[in-house]
Amino acid sequence: TLSDRWKNAKRIINLCKLLDDQKINVVVAILHNFPKQGLENRKKFSKYFEIFIKCKKKTLIKRDQKKIWSKFSKKKIRNVVGFDIKFNEPIKPDVIVNCEDNINTNVLKIIKSLKTYK
């Protein structure tokens, strides 16, 4: 549920903060569906760099390796972000990469953004 997702996001944020306070760099790959929290994270962490991987729904469905979308369409599962849970794009990511683009293009875009990051 959205409430459960919020609880999980808070757990991840708290763990990352604990590590950040110990000067440990952290990389987290998650579906974070709480854009205002992303803005709060910028204040909370010593360094915060957000990459938003933008992808069309039809591409996600086509790449459905875990069969999440097909299970949802067959009503075997629910609480799927992008279907019965609205997906909220980040408010101010540091870089947006498009999953439809060539991987080399996206890697170069990220590297360029990291080089200009404070």
mmCIF file of C-alpha atoms in Angstrom, residues 7-116:
data_model
loop_
_atom_site.group_PDB
_atom_site.id
_atom_site.type_symbol
_atom_site.label_atom_id
_atom_site.label_comp_id
_atom_site.label_asym_id
_atom_site.label_seq_id
_atom_site.Cartn_x
_atom_site.Cartn_y
_atom_site.Cartn_z
ATOM 1 C CA LYS A 7 7.131 3.298 6.011
ATOM 2 C CA ASN A 8 9.727 1.546 3.865
ATOM 3 C CA ALA A 9 10.958 4.864 2.448
ATOM 4 C CA LYS A 10 11.404 6.220 5.984
ATOM 5 C CA ARG A 11 13.422 3.108 6.955
ATOM 6 C CA ILE A 12 15.705 3.581 3.959
ATOM 7 C CA ILE A 13 16.094 7.311 4.652
ATOM 8 C CA ASN A 14 16.935 6.652 8.315
ATOM 9 C CA LEU A 15 19.536 4.024 7.405
ATOM 10 C CA CYS A 16 21.084 6.339 4.823
ATOM 11 C CA LYS A 17 21.193 9.169 7.352
ATOM 12 C CA LEU A 18 22.936 6.921 9.874
ATOM 13 C CA LEU A 19 25.571 6.038 7.262
ATOM 14 C CA ASP A 20 25.861 9.642 6.053
ATOM 15 C CA ASP A 21 26.554 10.774 9.617
ATOM 16 C CA GLN A 22 29.474 8.304 9.623
ATOM 17 C CA LYS A 23 30.830 9.840 6.387
ATOM 18 C CA ILE A 24 29.898 6.760 4.370
ATOM 19 C CA ASN A 25 28.780 7.365 0.796
ATOM 20 C CA VAL A 26 25.533 5.620 -0.027
ATOM 21 C CA VAL A 27 23.959 4.729 -3.355
ATOM 22 C CA VAL A 28 20.299 3.716 -3.216
ATOM 23 C CA ALA A 29 18.262 2.408 -6.133
ATOM 24 C CA ILE A 30 14.580 2.594 -5.265
ATOM 25 C CA LEU A 31 11.233 3.660 -6.619
ATOM 26 C CA HIS A 32 10.721 6.698 -4.417
ATOM 27 C CA ASN A 33 7.160 7.937 -4.820
ATOM 28 C CA PHE A 34 7.308 10.882 -2.406
ATOM 29 C CA PRO A 35 8.623 13.971 -4.259
ATOM 30 C CA LYS A 36 8.480 16.332 -1.262
ATOM 31 C CA GLN A 37 10.671 13.927 0.698
ATOM 32 C CA GLY A 38 13.252 14.208 -2.063
ATOM 33 C CA LEU A 39 13.418 17.937 -1.363
ATOM 34 C CA GLU A 40 13.757 17.226 2.363
ATOM 35 C CA ASN A 41 16.560 14.753 1.643
ATOM 36 C CA ARG A 42 18.560 17.585 0.059
ATOM 37 C CA LYS A 43 18.515 19.360 3.429
ATOM 38 C CA LYS A 44 19.048 16.199 5.487
ATOM 39 C CA PHE A 45 22.096 14.682 3.775
ATOM 40 C CA SER A 46 25.594 16.103 3.393
ATOM 41 C CA LYS A 47 25.453 15.289 -0.325
ATOM 42 C CA TYR A 48 22.369 14.280 -2.245
ATOM 43 C CA PHE A 49 22.295 13.505 -5.950
ATOM 44 C CA GLU A 50 19.028 12.292 -7.447
ATOM 45 C CA ILE A 51 18.797 10.513 -10.793
ATOM 46 C CA PHE A 52 15.321 10.053 -12.229
ATOM 47 C CA ILE A 53 15.051 7.273 -14.783
ATOM 48 C CA LYS A 54 12.055 8.223 -16.883
ATOM 49 C CA CYS A 55 10.358 5.404 -18.742
ATOM 50 C CA LYS A 56 7.169 5.102 -20.751
ATOM 51 C CA LYS A 57 4.571 2.771 -19.284
ATOM 52 C CA LYS A 58 4.510 0.655 -22.463
ATOM 53 C CA THR A 59 8.280 0.118 -22.120
ATOM 54 C CA LEU A 60 7.905 -0.945 -18.487
ATOM 55 C CA ILE A 61 5.198 -3.405 -19.466
ATOM 56 C CA LYS A 62 7.356 -4.771 -22.286
ATOM 57 C CA ARG A 63 10.318 -5.262 -19.891
ATOM 58 C CA ASP A 64 8.175 -6.953 -17.245
ATOM 59 C CA GLN A 65 10.766 -9.529 -16.094
ATOM 60 C CA LYS A 66 9.112 -10.036 -12.709
ATOM 61 C CA LYS A 67 5.646 -10.296 -14.323
ATOM 62 C CA ILE A 68 4.348 -7.531 -12.046
ATOM 63 C CA TRP A 69 2.320 -5.808 -14.759
ATOM 64 C CA SER A 70 0.851 -9.042 -16.109
ATOM 65 C CA LYS A 71 -0.107 -10.184 -12.585
ATOM 66 C CA PHE A 72 -1.750 -6.815 -12.004
ATOM 67 C CA SER A 73 -3.708 -6.985 -15.252
ATOM 68 C CA LYS A 74 -4.930 -10.478 -14.255
ATOM 69 C CA LYS A 75 -5.954 -9.061 -10.832
ATOM 70 C CA LYS A 76 -3.545 -11.378 -9.021
ATOM 71 C CA ILE A 77 -1.829 -8.457 -7.260
ATOM 72 C CA ARG A 78 -2.616 -4.851 -6.440
ATOM 73 C CA ASN A 79 -0.839 -1.757 -5.115
ATOM 74 C CA VAL A 80 1.316 -1.392 -8.211
ATOM 75 C CA VAL A 81 2.865 2.036 -8.716
ATOM 76 C CA GLY A 82 1.844 3.470 -12.060
ATOM 77 C CA PHE A 83 -1.412 1.528 -12.133
ATOM 78 C CA ASP A 84 -3.540 1.591 -8.986
ATOM 79 C CA ILE A 85 -1.011 3.738 -7.073
ATOM 80 C CA LYS A 86 -0.274 7.031 -8.781
ATOM 81 C CA PHE A 87 3.382 7.608 -9.653
ATOM 82 C CA ASN A 88 4.672 11.031 -8.620
ATOM 83 C CA GLU A 89 7.715 12.234 -10.524
ATOM 84 C CA PRO A 90 10.498 13.822 -8.478
ATOM 85 C CA ILE A 91 10.233 17.607 -8.141
ATOM 86 C CA LYS A 92 13.842 18.562 -8.809
ATOM 87 C CA PRO A 93 16.110 15.639 -9.754
ATOM 88 C CA ASP A 94 19.742 16.417 -10.517
ATOM 89 C CA VAL A 95 19.548 14.543 -13.782
ATOM 90 C CA ILE A 96 16.794 12.890 -15.803
ATOM 91 C CA VAL A 97 17.707 9.985 -18.015
ATOM 92 C CA ASN A 98 15.319 8.498 -20.498
ATOM 93 C CA CYS A 99 15.225 4.710 -20.551
ATOM 94 C CA GLU A 100 14.298 4.894 -24.232
ATOM 95 C CA ASP A 101 17.689 6.494 -25.006
ATOM 96 C CA ASN A 102 20.926 4.692 -25.747
ATOM 97 C CA ILE A 103 22.707 3.544 -22.571
ATOM 98 C CA ASN A 104 25.908 5.367 -23.566
ATOM 99 C CA THR A 105 23.962 8.610 -23.943
ATOM 100 C CA ASN A 106 22.522 8.188 -20.456
ATOM 101 C CA VAL A 107 25.859 7.305 -18.851
ATOM 102 C CA LEU A 108 27.472 10.377 -20.401
ATOM 103 C CA LYS A 109 24.583 12.524 -19.183
ATOM 104 C CA ILE A 110 25.060 11.250 -15.611
ATOM 105 C CA ILE A 111 28.836 11.725 -15.710
ATOM 106 C CA LYS A 112 28.444 15.279 -17.005
ATOM 107 C CA SER A 113 25.951 16.070 -14.228
ATOM 108 C CA LEU A 114 28.238 14.593 -11.577
ATOM 109 C CA LYS A 115 31.167 16.684 -12.806
ATOM 110 C CA THR A 116 29.161 19.889 -12.334
#
